[in-house]
């Protein structure tokens, strides 16, 4: 008997077999797990993005110091950004600080997590920004509120735009 004939026989036996219903508890457990995987919670996605941002944001400090915080004590992109004026410089620094994090998050998270992130993108990016401002307030120099607003504005718009660019790249991959 050839392998194909044996497979065909096994398949026909499978089709003819009596249907067995799994216990209701098992079905509900599996469906609950699948539902949770397909619809990740805001907090779960937020913590993943926050971890990604901790790494990507730290790397961005090598190129663009934020509020006096730079691991290499260099000016990096500040020389270029200062040509934009005080508020333009801060907006560009905020944009630089979040862009890599948002792009990386949209490229490495699971598709379901990216969709969940996009549903709450404004709140997620704003939350990451406020967490970052808190860290800078603790470890950096004192900064006027108007300067923080300029920095946050650059961060917010760049974060949302970077997230969308990453989503578009991923959506081509998912097709």
GROMACS .gro file of N, CA and C in nm:
model
  525
    1UNK      N    1   0.085  -0.117   0.000
    1UNK     CA    2   0.000   0.000   0.000
    1UNK      C    3   0.090   0.124   0.000
    2UNK      N    4   0.065   0.218  -0.090
    2UNK     CA    5   0.149   0.337  -0.098
    2UNK      C    6   0.115   0.434   0.015
    3UNK      N    7   0.205   0.531   0.037
    3UNK     CA    8   0.187   0.629   0.144
    3UNK      C    9   0.063   0.714   0.118
    4UNK      N   10   0.039   0.749  -0.009
    4UNK     CA   11  -0.077   0.832  -0.041
    4UNK      C   12  -0.206   0.756  -0.014
    5UNK      N   13  -0.211   0.630  -0.048
    5UNK     CA   14  -0.330   0.548  -0.023
    5UNK      C   15  -0.352   0.533   0.126
    6UNK      N   16  -0.246   0.515   0.203
    6UNK     CA   17  -0.257   0.503   0.348
    6UNK      C   18  -0.308   0.633   0.408
    7UNK      N   19  -0.259   0.746   0.360
    7UNK     CA   20  -0.307   0.875   0.409
    7UNK      C   21  -0.454   0.895   0.375
    8UNK      N   22  -0.493   0.855   0.256
    8UNK     CA   23  -0.632   0.868   0.215
    8UNK      C   24  -0.721   0.782   0.303
    9UNK      N   25  -0.677   0.659   0.332
    9UNK     CA   26  -0.754   0.569   0.419
    9UNK      C   27  -0.767   0.629   0.559
   10UNK      N   28  -0.657   0.682   0.612
   10UNK     CA   29  -0.661   0.744   0.746
   10UNK      C   30  -0.754   0.864   0.748
   11UNK      N   31  -0.753   0.942   0.641
   11UNK     CA   32  -0.840   1.059   0.636
   11UNK      C   33  -0.986   1.018   0.631
   12UNK      N   34  -1.018   0.916   0.555
   12UNK     CA   35  -1.157   0.869   0.547
   12UNK      C   36  -1.203   0.813   0.681
   13UNK      N   37  -1.114   0.744   0.752
   13UNK     CA   38  -1.148   0.694   0.886
   13UNK      C   39  -1.174   0.810   0.981
   14UNK      N   40  -1.095   0.913   0.967
   14UNK     CA   41  -1.114   1.032   1.051
   14UNK      C   42  -1.249   1.095   1.024
   15UNK      N   43  -1.285   1.108   0.897
   15UNK     CA   44  -1.414   1.167   0.862
   15UNK      C   45  -1.531   1.082   0.910
   16UNK      N   46  -1.515   0.951   0.909
   16UNK     CA   47  -1.622   0.861   0.949
   16UNK      C   48  -1.633   0.845   1.100
   17UNK      N   49  -1.532   0.888   1.172
   17UNK     CA   50  -1.531   0.870   1.318
   17UNK      C   51  -1.642   0.952   1.383
   18UNK      N   52  -1.685   0.902   1.497
   18UNK     CA   53  -1.790   0.968   1.573
   18UNK      C   54  -1.737   1.100   1.631
   19UNK      N   55  -1.820   1.204   1.625
   19UNK     CA   56  -1.780   1.335   1.676
   19UNK      C   57  -1.773   1.332   1.828
   20UNK      N   58  -1.665   1.388   1.881
   20UNK     CA   59  -1.646   1.392   2.026
   20UNK      C   60  -1.646   1.538   2.070
   21UNK      N   61  -1.728   1.570   2.167
   21UNK     CA   62  -1.734   1.705   2.222
   21UNK      C   63  -1.637   1.716   2.340
   22UNK      N   64  -1.545   1.813   2.336
   22UNK     CA   65  -1.456   1.831   2.450
   22UNK      C   66  -1.536   1.888   2.568
   23UNK      N   67  -1.486   1.869   2.689
   23UNK     CA   68  -1.556   1.926   2.804
   23UNK      C   69  -1.569   2.079   2.788
   24UNK      N   70  -1.680   2.131   2.836
   24UNK     CA   71  -1.711   2.274   2.822
   24UNK      C   72  -1.602   2.361   2.885
   25UNK      N   73  -1.548   2.320   2.998
   25UNK     CA   74  -1.446   2.398   3.067
   25UNK      C   75  -1.322   2.415   2.979
   26UNK      N   76  -1.283   2.309   2.911
   26UNK     CA   77  -1.166   2.316   2.823
   26UNK      C   78  -1.193   2.411   2.707
   27UNK      N   79  -1.311   2.399   2.646
   27UNK     CA   80  -1.346   2.488   2.535
   27UNK      C   81  -1.345   2.634   2.579
   28UNK      N   82  -1.403   2.663   2.694
   28UNK     CA   83  -1.408   2.800   2.744
   28UNK      C   84  -1.268   2.852   2.779
   29UNK      N   85  -1.184   2.766   2.834
   29UNK     CA   86  -1.046   2.806   2.866
   29UNK      C   87  -0.969   2.841   2.740
   30UNK      N   88  -0.980   2.756   2.640
   30UNK     CA   89  -0.910   2.780   2.513
   30UNK      C   90  -0.962   2.907   2.447
   31UNK      N   91  -1.094   2.923   2.441
   31UNK     CA   92  -1.151   3.043   2.380
   31UNK      C   93  -1.110   3.169   2.456
   32UNK      N   94  -1.105   3.161   2.588
   32UNK     CA   95  -1.061   3.276   2.668
   32UNK      C   96  -0.917   3.313   2.639
   33UNK      N   97  -0.832   3.212   2.625
   33UNK     CA   98  -0.691   3.237   2.595
   33UNK      C   99  -0.675   3.299   2.456
   34UNK      N  100  -0.747   3.245   2.359
   34UNK     CA  101  -0.741   3.299   2.223
   34UNK      C  102  -0.793   3.443   2.221
   35UNK      N  103  -0.904   3.468   2.292
   35UNK     CA  104  -0.960   3.603   2.299
   35UNK      C  105  -0.860   3.700   2.362
   36UNK      N  106  -0.793   3.658   2.469
   36UNK     CA  107  -0.693   3.744   2.534
   36UNK      C  108  -0.573   3.770   2.443
   37UNK      N  109  -0.531   3.668   2.367
   37UNK     CA  110  -0.419   3.686   2.275
   37UNK      C  111  -0.455   3.779   2.159
   38UNK      N  112  -0.580   3.771   2.112
   38UNK     CA  113  -0.622   3.854   2.000
   38UNK      C  114  -0.657   3.997   2.042
   39UNK      N  115  -0.688   4.017   2.170
   39UNK     CA  116  -0.724   4.149   2.221
   39UNK      C  117  -0.641   4.180   2.345
   40UNK      N  118  -0.513   4.209   2.328
   40UNK     CA  119  -0.428   4.235   2.445
   40UNK      C  120  -0.474   4.361   2.518
   41UNK      N  121  -0.454   4.362   2.648
   41UNK     CA  122  -0.499   4.474   2.729
   41UNK      C  123  -0.409   4.596   2.708
   42UNK      N  124  -0.465   4.711   2.737
   42UNK     CA  125  -0.390   4.837   2.727
   42UNK      C  126  -0.264   4.830   2.811
   43UNK      N  127  -0.276   4.781   2.933
   43UNK     CA  128  -0.162   4.779   3.025
   43UNK      C  129  -0.050   4.687   2.977
   44UNK      N  130  -0.089   4.573   2.923
   44UNK     CA  131   0.013   4.479   2.875
   44UNK      C  132   0.093   4.542   2.760
   45UNK      N  133   0.022   4.605   2.667
   45UNK     CA  134   0.088   4.670   2.554
   45UNK      C  135   0.171   4.789   2.604
   46UNK      N  136   0.115   4.866   2.698
   46UNK     CA  137   0.187   4.983   2.751
   46UNK      C  138   0.319   4.942   2.814
   47UNK      N  139   0.319   4.836   2.894
   47UNK     CA  140   0.443   4.793   2.959
   47UNK      C  141   0.547   4.747   2.857
   48UNK      N  142   0.501   4.678   2.754
   48UNK     CA  143   0.595   4.635   2.649
   48UNK      C  144   0.655   4.756   2.578
   49UNK      N  145   0.570   4.853   2.545
   49UNK     CA  146   0.619   4.974   2.478
   49UNK      C  147   0.712   5.052   2.570
   50UNK      N  148   0.680   5.057   2.698
   50UNK     CA  149   0.764   5.128   2.794
   50UNK      C  150   0.903   5.063   2.804
   51UNK      N  151   0.908   4.931   2.802
   51UNK     CA  152   1.037   4.861   2.805
   51UNK      C  153   1.116   4.889   2.677
   52UNK      N  154   1.048   4.883   2.563
   52UNK     CA  155   1.114   4.915   2.436
   52UNK      C  156   1.167   5.058   2.440
   53UNK      N  157   1.085   5.149   2.493
   53UNK     CA  158   1.126   5.290   2.500
   53UNK      C  159   1.244   5.311   2.595
   54UNK      N  160   1.249   5.235   2.702
   54UNK     CA  161   1.362   5.248   2.794
   54UNK      C  162   1.493   5.221   2.722
   55UNK      N  163   1.493   5.120   2.637
   55UNK     CA  164   1.615   5.088   2.562
   55UNK      C  165   1.638   5.185   2.446
   56UNK      N  166   1.537   5.204   2.362
   56UNK     CA  167   1.554   5.292   2.245
   56UNK      C  168   1.576   5.437   2.287
   57UNK      N  169   1.505   5.481   2.390
   57UNK     CA  170   1.524   5.617   2.439
   57UNK      C  171   1.663   5.638   2.495
   58UNK      N  172   1.714   5.537   2.564
   58UNK     CA  173   1.851   5.546   2.617
   58UNK      C  174   1.953   5.557   2.505
   59UNK      N  175   1.932   5.482   2.399
   59UNK     CA  176   2.022   5.490   2.283
   59UNK      C  177   2.013   5.629   2.219
   60UNK      N  178   1.891   5.683   2.212
   60UNK     CA  179   1.876   5.816   2.149
   60UNK      C  180   1.949   5.924   2.228
   61UNK      N  181   1.968   5.903   2.358
   61UNK     CA  182   2.042   6.001   2.439
   61UNK      C  183   2.188   6.011   2.395
   62UNK      N  184   2.240   5.908   2.331
   62UNK     CA  185   2.377   5.913   2.279
   62UNK      C  186   2.390   6.017   2.168
   63UNK      N  187   2.281   6.037   2.093
   63UNK     CA  188   2.283   6.128   1.979
   63UNK      C  189   2.222   6.264   2.007
   64UNK      N  190   2.128   6.268   2.102
   64UNK     CA  191   2.057   6.392   2.130
   64UNK      C  192   2.029   6.401   2.280
   65UNK      N  193   2.112   6.472   2.355
   65UNK     CA  194   2.089   6.486   2.499
   65UNK      C  195   1.953   6.550   2.527
   66UNK      N  196   1.890   6.507   2.633
   66UNK     CA  197   1.759   6.560   2.670
   66UNK      C  198   1.770   6.626   2.807
   67UNK      N  199   1.740   6.754   2.815
   67UNK     CA  200   1.737   6.828   2.941
   67UNK      C  201   1.864   6.808   3.023
   68UNK      N  202   1.977   6.810   2.956
   68UNK     CA  203   2.105   6.798   3.026
   68UNK      C  204   2.149   6.656   3.054
   69UNK      N  205   2.074   6.557   3.007
   69UNK     CA  206   2.110   6.417   3.032
   69UNK      C  207   2.171   6.358   2.906
   70UNK      N  208   2.297   6.318   2.915
   70UNK     CA  209   2.368   6.255   2.804
   70UNK      C  210   2.474   6.163   2.861
   71UNK      N  211   2.471   6.035   2.827
   71UNK     CA  212   2.571   5.943   2.883
   71UNK      C  213   2.713   5.974   2.838
   72UNK      N  214   2.730   6.037   2.723
   72UNK     CA  215   2.864   6.066   2.671
   72UNK      C  216   2.907   6.211   2.695
   73UNK      N  217   2.822   6.290   2.756
   73UNK     CA  218   2.850   6.432   2.780
   73UNK      C  219   2.889   6.505   2.652
   74UNK      N  220   2.818   6.474   2.544
   74UNK     CA  221   2.840   6.543   2.417
   74UNK      C  222   2.713   6.619   2.379
   75UNK      N  223   2.724   6.702   2.278
   75UNK     CA  224   2.609   6.780   2.233
   75UNK      C  225   2.533   6.710   2.122
   76UNK      N  226   2.592   6.615   2.055
   76UNK     CA  227   2.524   6.537   1.953
   76UNK      C  228   2.452   6.623   1.850
   77UNK      N  229   2.324   6.597   1.833
   77UNK     CA  230   2.244   6.668   1.734
   77UNK      C  231   2.205   6.809   1.778
   78UNK      N  232   2.237   6.846   1.902
   78UNK     CA  233   2.199   6.978   1.951
   78UNK      C  234   2.256   7.090   1.865
   79UNK      N  235   2.377   7.073   1.815
   79UNK     CA  236   2.438   7.177   1.731
   79UNK      C  237   2.352   7.203   1.608
   80UNK      N  238   2.296   7.098   1.552
   80UNK     CA  239   2.208   7.114   1.436
   80UNK      C  240   2.071   7.167   1.478
   81UNK      N  241   2.015   7.109   1.582
   81UNK     CA  242   1.880   7.146   1.626
   81UNK      C  243   1.873   7.289   1.680
   82UNK      N  244   1.981   7.342   1.736
   82UNK     CA  245   1.980   7.477   1.791
   82UNK      C  246   1.955   7.583   1.684
   83UNK      N  247   1.981   7.550   1.560
   83UNK     CA  248   1.951   7.642   1.449
   83UNK      C  249   1.801   7.666   1.436
   84UNK      N  250   1.721   7.577   1.492
   84UNK     CA  251   1.575   7.589   1.485
   84UNK      C  252   1.520   7.682   1.591
   85UNK      N  253   1.604   7.734   1.677
   85UNK     CA  254   1.559   7.817   1.788
   85UNK      C  255   1.535   7.730   1.911
   86UNK      N  256   1.508   7.796   2.022
   86UNK     CA  257   1.494   7.724   2.149
   86UNK      C  258   1.378   7.624   2.146
   87UNK      N  259   1.261   7.670   2.102
   87UNK     CA  260   1.145   7.581   2.101
   87UNK      C  261   1.154   7.477   1.990
   88UNK      N  262   1.207   7.517   1.876
   88UNK     CA  263   1.227   7.421   1.767
   88UNK      C  264   1.325   7.313   1.804
   89UNK      N  265   1.430   7.352   1.875
   89UNK     CA  266   1.530   7.256   1.921
   89UNK      C  267   1.467   7.154   2.015
   90UNK      N  268   1.388   7.203   2.109
   90UNK     CA  269   1.325   7.111   2.205
   90UNK      C  270   1.224   7.020   2.137
   91UNK      N  271   1.148   7.074   2.041
   91UNK     CA  272   1.053   6.990   1.968
   91UNK      C  273   1.127   6.882   1.889
   92UNK      N  274   1.238   6.920   1.824
   92UNK     CA  275   1.317   6.823   1.749
   92UNK      C  276   1.379   6.718   1.841
   93UNK      N  277   1.423   6.760   1.960
   93UNK     CA  278   1.479   6.664   2.056
   93UNK      C  279   1.372   6.566   2.104
   94UNK      N  280   1.253   6.616   2.132
   94UNK     CA  281   1.143   6.528   2.171
   94UNK      C  282   1.108   6.430   2.061
   95UNK      N  283   1.108   6.480   1.936
   95UNK     CA  284   1.079   6.394   1.822
   95UNK      C  285   1.185   6.285   1.808
   96UNK      N  286   1.312   6.323   1.823
   96UNK     CA  287   1.421   6.226   1.813
   96UNK      C  288   1.412   6.122   1.924
   97UNK      N  289   1.372   6.167   2.042
   97UNK     CA  290   1.368   6.079   2.158
   97UNK      C  291   1.264   5.969   2.143
   98UNK      N  292   1.149   5.997   2.083
   98UNK     CA  293   1.041   5.897   2.077
   98UNK      C  294   1.034   5.823   1.943
   99UNK      N  295   1.082   5.883   1.836
   99UNK     CA  296   1.063   5.826   1.702
   99UNK      C  297   1.115   5.682   1.693
  100UNK      N  298   1.235   5.659   1.741
  100UNK     CA  299   1.290   5.523   1.736
  100UNK      C  300   1.210   5.424   1.818
  101UNK      N  301   1.165   5.467   1.934
  101UNK     CA  302   1.087   5.378   2.021
  101UNK      C  303   0.956   5.338   1.956
  102UNK      N  304   0.884   5.435   1.901
  102UNK     CA  305   0.755   5.406   1.839
  102UNK      C  306   0.772   5.319   1.715
  103UNK      N  307   0.873   5.348   1.636
  103UNK     CA  308   0.897   5.269   1.515
  103UNK      C  309   0.936   5.126   1.551
  104UNK      N  310   1.027   5.111   1.644
  104UNK     CA  311   1.068   4.976   1.686
  104UNK      C  312   0.951   4.899   1.745
  105UNK      N  313   0.872   4.964   1.829
  105UNK     CA  314   0.756   4.897   1.889
  105UNK      C  315   0.660   4.849   1.782
  106UNK      N  316   0.633   4.932   1.682
  106UNK     CA  317   0.538   4.892   1.578
  106UNK      C  318   0.593   4.782   1.489
  107UNK      N  319   0.724   4.765   1.489
  107UNK     CA  320   0.784   4.661   1.405
  107UNK      C  321   0.806   4.529   1.478
  108UNK      N  322   0.821   4.530   1.611
  108UNK     CA  323   0.853   4.404   1.680
  108UNK      C  324   0.738   4.347   1.762
  109UNK      N  325   0.638   4.427   1.793
  109UNK     CA  326   0.524   4.372   1.867
  109UNK      C  327   0.443   4.281   1.775
  110UNK      N  328   0.366   4.192   1.836
  110UNK     CA  329   0.278   4.105   1.759
  110UNK      C  330   0.174   4.191   1.686
  111UNK      N  331   0.121   4.146   1.572
  111UNK     CA  332   0.021   4.225   1.500
  111UNK      C  333  -0.098   4.266   1.587
  112UNK      N  334  -0.143   4.178   1.674
  112UNK     CA  335  -0.255   4.210   1.762
  112UNK      C  336  -0.218   4.323   1.858
  113UNK      N  337  -0.095   4.322   1.905
  113UNK     CA  338  -0.049   4.426   1.997
  113UNK      C  339  -0.035   4.560   1.925
  114UNK      N  340   0.010   4.556   1.800
  114UNK     CA  341   0.021   4.680   1.722
  114UNK      C  342  -0.118   4.739   1.700
  115UNK      N  343  -0.216   4.653   1.669
  115UNK     CA  344  -0.352   4.703   1.651
  115UNK      C  345  -0.406   4.763   1.781
  116UNK      N  346  -0.380   4.697   1.892
  116UNK     CA  347  -0.423   4.751   2.022
  116UNK      C  348  -0.351   4.882   2.052
  117UNK      N  349  -0.225   4.890   2.019
  117UNK     CA  350  -0.148   5.013   2.039
  117UNK      C  351  -0.205   5.127   1.955
  118UNK      N  352  -0.241   5.096   1.832
  118UNK     CA  353  -0.297   5.200   1.745
  118UNK      C  354  -0.434   5.248   1.793
  119UNK      N  355  -0.511   5.159   1.853
  119UNK     CA  356  -0.643   5.201   1.905
  119UNK      C  357  -0.629   5.306   2.014
  120UNK      N  358  -0.520   5.300   2.090
  120UNK     CA  359  -0.499   5.394   2.201
  120UNK      C  360  -0.370   5.473   2.183
  121UNK      N  361  -0.330   5.494   2.058
  121UNK     CA  362  -0.198   5.553   2.029
  121UNK      C  363  -0.178   5.690   2.092
  122UNK      N  364  -0.279   5.775   2.091
  122UNK     CA  365  -0.260   5.909   2.148
  122UNK      C  366  -0.234   5.900   2.298
  123UNK      N  367  -0.311   5.817   2.364
  123UNK     CA  368  -0.293   5.802   2.509
  123UNK      C  369  -0.161   5.731   2.540
  124UNK      N  370  -0.128   5.630   2.463
  124UNK     CA  371  -0.004   5.555   2.486
  124UNK      C  372   0.119   5.645   2.467
  125UNK      N  373   0.123   5.720   2.357
  125UNK     CA  374   0.238   5.807   2.331
  125UNK      C  375   0.245   5.917   2.437
  126UNK      N  376   0.131   5.975   2.471
  126UNK     CA  377   0.129   6.079   2.576
  126UNK      C  378   0.178   6.022   2.709
  127UNK      N  379   0.136   5.901   2.742
  127UNK     CA  380   0.178   5.839   2.869
  127UNK      C  381   0.328   5.814   2.871
  128UNK      N  382   0.381   5.764   2.760
  128UNK     CA  383   0.526   5.744   2.750
  128UNK      C  384   0.598   5.878   2.766
  129UNK      N  385   0.544   5.981   2.703
  129UNK     CA  386   0.604   6.114   2.714
  129UNK      C  387   0.605   6.166   2.856
  130UNK      N  388   0.492   6.151   2.927
  130UNK     CA  389   0.486   6.198   3.065
  130UNK      C  390   0.578   6.117   3.157
  131UNK      N  391   0.585   5.987   3.132
  131UNK     CA  392   0.680   5.905   3.211
  131UNK      C  393   0.823   5.953   3.187
  132UNK      N  394   0.856   5.981   3.061
  132UNK     CA  395   0.990   6.030   3.028
  132UNK      C  396   1.017   6.165   3.093
  133UNK      N  397   0.919   6.254   3.088
  133UNK     CA  398   0.935   6.384   3.153
  133UNK      C  399   0.960   6.368   3.302
  134UNK      N  400   0.891   6.272   3.363
  134UNK     CA  401   0.912   6.246   3.506
  134UNK      C  402   1.055   6.202   3.534
  135UNK      N  403   1.107   6.114   3.451
  135UNK     CA  404   1.246   6.068   3.469
  135UNK      C  405   1.342   6.184   3.450
  136UNK      N  406   1.319   6.265   3.347
  136UNK     CA  407   1.407   6.380   3.324
  136UNK      C  408   1.397   6.481   3.438
  137UNK      N  409   1.279   6.498   3.495
  137UNK     CA  410   1.264   6.591   3.607
  137UNK      C  411   1.343   6.543   3.728
  138UNK      N  412   1.348   6.412   3.747
  138UNK     CA  413   1.422   6.356   3.861
  138UNK      C  414   1.572   6.367   3.840
  139UNK      N  415   1.620   6.335   3.720
  139UNK     CA  416   1.764   6.325   3.696
  139UNK      C  417   1.825   6.444   3.622
  140UNK      N  418   1.744   6.527   3.560
  140UNK     CA  419   1.798   6.635   3.478
  140UNK      C  420   1.793   6.770   3.547
  141UNK      N  421   1.819   6.871   3.467
  141UNK     CA  422   1.815   7.009   3.515
  141UNK      C  423   1.670   7.055   3.525
  142UNK      N  424   1.647   7.157   3.606
  142UNK     CA  425   1.515   7.218   3.614
  142UNK      C  426   1.488   7.291   3.482
  143UNK      N  427   1.368   7.272   3.428
  143UNK     CA  428   1.334   7.330   3.299
  143UNK      C  429   1.200   7.399   3.311
  144UNK      N  430   1.184   7.511   3.242
  144UNK     CA  431   1.059   7.585   3.243
  144UNK      C  432   0.949   7.504   3.175
  145UNK      N  433   0.827   7.523   3.221
  145UNK     CA  434   0.712   7.449   3.169
  145UNK      C  435   0.695   7.472   3.019
  146UNK      N  436   0.715   7.593   2.972
  146UNK     CA  437   0.698   7.619   2.829
  146UNK      C  438   0.796   7.538   2.745
  147UNK      N  439   0.915   7.514   2.797
  147UNK     CA  440   1.012   7.433   2.724
  147UNK      C  441   0.969   7.287   2.722
  148UNK      N  442   0.913   7.240   2.831
  148UNK     CA  443   0.863   7.102   2.835
  148UNK      C  444   0.748   7.085   2.736
  149UNK      N  445   0.665   7.186   2.725
  149UNK     CA  446   0.552   7.178   2.631
  149UNK      C  447   0.604   7.167   2.488
  150UNK      N  448   0.706   7.244   2.453
  150UNK     CA  449   0.765   7.235   2.319
  150UNK      C  450   0.823   7.095   2.296
  151UNK      N  451   0.895   7.043   2.395
  151UNK     CA  452   0.954   6.910   2.384
  151UNK      C  453   0.844   6.804   2.369
  152UNK      N  454   0.740   6.815   2.451
  152UNK     CA  455   0.631   6.718   2.449
  152UNK      C  456   0.556   6.723   2.316
  153UNK      N  457   0.539   6.841   2.260
  153UNK     CA  458   0.470   6.854   2.131
  153UNK      C  459   0.546   6.780   2.023
  154UNK      N  460   0.677   6.800   2.017
  154UNK     CA  461   0.759   6.726   1.920
  154UNK      C  462   0.752   6.577   1.942
  155UNK      N  463   0.759   6.536   2.067
  155UNK     CA  464   0.752   6.394   2.103
  155UNK      C  465   0.619   6.335   2.059
  156UNK      N  466   0.511   6.403   2.089
  156UNK     CA  467   0.377   6.349   2.063
  156UNK      C  468   0.354   6.328   1.913
  157UNK      N  469   0.377   6.432   1.835
  157UNK     CA  470   0.350   6.420   1.691
  157UNK      C  471   0.445   6.323   1.623
  158UNK      N  472   0.570   6.325   1.662
  158UNK     CA  473   0.667   6.232   1.605
  158UNK      C  474   0.637   6.088   1.645
  159UNK      N  475   0.595   6.068   1.770
  159UNK     CA  476   0.562   5.934   1.817
  159UNK      C  477   0.445   5.874   1.741
  160UNK      N  478   0.339   5.953   1.724
  160UNK     CA  479   0.222   5.904   1.651
  160UNK      C  480   0.259   5.878   1.505
  161UNK      N  481   0.334   5.969   1.442
  161UNK     CA  482   0.374   5.951   1.302
  161UNK      C  483   0.464   5.828   1.285
  162UNK      N  484   0.559   5.809   1.375
  162UNK     CA  485   0.649   5.693   1.365
  162UNK      C  486   0.574   5.563   1.384
  163UNK      N  487   0.479   5.564   1.474
  163UNK     CA  488   0.396   5.445   1.496
  163UNK      C  489   0.317   5.411   1.370
  164UNK      N  490   0.263   5.512   1.305
  164UNK     CA  491   0.186   5.489   1.182
  164UNK      C  492   0.275   5.440   1.069
  165UNK      N  493   0.395   5.495   1.057
  165UNK     CA  494   0.489   5.448   0.954
  165UNK      C  495   0.522   5.301   0.977
  166UNK      N  496   0.552   5.265   1.101
  166UNK     CA  497   0.580   5.125   1.133
  166UNK      C  498   0.461   5.035   1.104
  167UNK      N  499   0.341   5.084   1.134
  167UNK     CA  500   0.220   5.007   1.106
  167UNK      C  501   0.204   4.985   0.955
  168UNK      N  502   0.228   5.087   0.874
  168UNK     CA  503   0.217   5.072   0.729
  168UNK      C  504   0.317   4.971   0.677
  169UNK      N  505   0.439   4.976   0.728
  169UNK     CA  506   0.541   4.878   0.687
  169UNK      C  507   0.495   4.738   0.724
  170UNK      N  508   0.444   4.722   0.847
  170UNK     CA  509   0.398   4.590   0.891
  170UNK      C  510   0.276   4.544   0.812
  171UNK      N  511   0.185   4.636   0.778
  171UNK     CA  512   0.065   4.595   0.706
  171UNK      C  513   0.100   4.540   0.568
  172UNK      N  514   0.206   4.591   0.506
  172UNK     CA  515   0.251   4.532   0.380
  172UNK      C  516   0.304   4.391   0.404
  173UNK      N  517   0.369   4.370   0.516
  173UNK     CA  518   0.424   4.239   0.551
  173UNK      C  519   0.311   4.140   0.580
  174UNK      N  520   0.202   4.186   0.641
  174UNK     CA  521   0.093   4.097   0.680
  174UNK      C  522   0.009   4.051   0.562
  175UNK      N  523   0.018   4.119   0.449
  175UNK     CA  524  -0.066   4.083   0.334
  175UNK      C  525  -0.017   3.959   0.267
   0.00000   0.00000   0.00000
